[in-house]
Amino acid sequence: MAINIYKKKRLTRPNLVYWFLLLYIIAALGWWFIALNIQNQQMTGYRLSMLSRNDPAYVQKVQKIYNERDRKAARNIGEGLLILIVILVGAVFLYTAILRQARIHRQQQNFMMAITHELKTPISIARLNMETLQKHVLSDAQKEKILKSSLQEINRLNALTGNILVSAQLEGGSYRLEKEFLDLSAIVKESSQDFMSRFPARPWHKEITEAIFFTGDPLLMQILVNNLVENAVKYSQPATPIFITLKKQGNKGILEVKDEGMGIPEKERKRVFQKFYRVGNEDTRTTQGTGLGLYLCSKIARDHNMIIHISSNRPQGSIFTVHFNLTQHDGNGA
Ligand code: ATP
Ligand code: MG
């Protein structure tokens, strides 16, 4: 509720000032136009009154004065229209800039709230688990369960802080890409193994072709794969399967992460790669997140000449496909 009030306040004040200024400028332009026309009429009247009816060239002179009045009026209309067009174009630019700013501000607000929650939850759970271990005498099975849950929370925390740090570093230009010859099959295998042990009840389907090599930054590749798999887990029901495929197609490599979850509507598919963007709104969203994962994926993909594409899974769910250039085993691009 508090968020909505805040949103409204931030959006309406600049809007009101903007519309007031725009109307004022257009009204001033209109007034300037009317004043010029009145002045034109007055000048015409004055010049006509200066003419003598006995002048043999009286009719021609009157005609000349009227022609000049019409020319001036046409010039005023032309100038007025030009200024109006410039004002309106500027107003459209300004309005879209204000809307963009408001959206970024709102997303940053959401991000701050999401991040606070996302950081606090795993820390609280891990602390509670440690306290339980410290205060109570537990069976081995209970200890195992508590340790596993703590480890899961710490993994979440690790992934989240990794995302935040790397995106800040990539943006600030302080992250130095360390591209090296990589066994992508091993990275994808390791990441999927990690998720399989964190979510053992899931039906996992892996199809990872051995020896797929790629030249890239190992940490960033890991982040890319982890974010795609994490989303597949997060945005689908626990009983639905997740498919992870890494294969060759000609001289290209393809990584595919497929789920049978809620899917992403067509019109949202570009937006989900924007920073802090999350589908839906605060009231309808059931999952926690910061909206950084896919932004980071698209940035990493761009830095590695990879292409990420979203399509629909049938009958439901999403397919994230990453196309990339293979590197031959001797270290040369294919
Ligand atoms: P985090 O920063 O923790 O990853 P997030 O998962 O919300 O937060 P992104 O990974 O950038 O952020 O995803 C952006 C949005 O795209 C998500 O909020 C979700 O609405 C949508 N989305 C991403 N992956 C899927 C998916 N596999 N199925 C359905 N929706 C998805
Ligand atoms: Mg995510």
PDB file of N, CA and C and ligand atoms in Angstrom, residues 163 227 230-231 234-235 289-294, ligand 2:
ATOM      1  N   ASN A 163      25.550 -11.559  -8.567  1.00  0.00           N
ATOM      2  CA  ASN A 163      24.829 -10.799  -9.603  1.00  0.00           C
ATOM      3  C   ASN A 163      24.988  -9.293  -9.396  1.00  0.00           C
ATOM      4  N   ASN A 227      21.762 -18.244 -13.832  1.00  0.00           N
ATOM      5  CA  ASN A 227      20.565 -17.388 -13.837  1.00  0.00           C
ATOM      6  C   ASN A 227      19.443 -17.997 -14.654  1.00  0.00           C
ATOM      7  N   GLU A 230      18.129 -20.972 -12.670  1.00  0.00           N
ATOM      8  CA  GLU A 230      17.431 -20.499 -11.477  1.00  0.00           C
ATOM      9  C   GLU A 230      16.045 -19.964 -11.824  1.00  0.00           C
ATOM     10  N   ASN A 231      15.951 -19.230 -12.933  1.00  0.00           N
ATOM     11  CA  ASN A 231      14.641 -18.720 -13.359  1.00  0.00           C
ATOM     12  C   ASN A 231      13.698 -19.860 -13.698  1.00  0.00           C
ATOM     13  N   LYS A 234      12.486 -21.118 -10.515  1.00  0.00           N
ATOM     14  CA  LYS A 234      11.684 -20.150  -9.773  1.00  0.00           C
ATOM     15  C   LYS A 234      10.305 -19.924 -10.394  1.00  0.00           C
ATOM     16  N   TYR A 235      10.237 -19.933 -11.719  1.00  0.00           N
ATOM     17  CA  TYR A 235       8.979 -19.578 -12.374  1.00  0.00           C
ATOM     18  C   TYR A 235       8.206 -20.783 -12.905  1.00  0.00           C
ATOM     19  N   GLY A 289      12.631 -11.511  -6.141  1.00  0.00           N
ATOM     20  CA  GLY A 289      13.721 -11.356  -7.109  1.00  0.00           C
ATOM     21  C   GLY A 289      14.063  -9.899  -7.260  1.00  0.00           C
ATOM     22  N   THR A 290      15.168  -9.628  -7.943  1.00  0.00           N
ATOM     23  CA  THR A 290      15.596  -8.239  -8.079  1.00  0.00           C
ATOM     24  C   THR A 290      15.466  -7.731  -9.511  1.00  0.00           C
ATOM     25  N   GLY A 291      15.253  -8.636 -10.465  1.00  0.00           N
ATOM     26  CA  GLY A 291      15.172  -8.215 -11.869  1.00  0.00           C
ATOM     27  C   GLY A 291      16.538  -7.941 -12.459  1.00  0.00           C
ATOM     28  N   LEU A 292      17.564  -8.519 -11.858  1.00  0.00           N
ATOM     29  CA  LEU A 292      18.924  -8.297 -12.366  1.00  0.00           C
ATOM     30  C   LEU A 292      19.423  -9.466 -13.225  1.00  0.00           C
ATOM     31  N   GLY A 293      18.873 -10.673 -12.939  1.00  0.00           N
ATOM     32  CA  GLY A 293      19.407 -11.894 -13.552  1.00  0.00           C
ATOM     33  C   GLY A 293      19.486 -11.842 -15.071  1.00  0.00           C
ATOM     34  N   LEU A 294      18.356 -11.557 -15.732  1.00  0.00           N
ATOM     35  CA  LEU A 294      18.357 -11.588 -17.197  1.00  0.00           C
ATOM     36  C   LEU A 294      19.076 -10.378 -17.794  1.00  0.00           C
TER      37      LEU A 294
HETATM   38 MG    MG B   2      16.192 -14.386 -12.111  1.00  0.00          MG
END
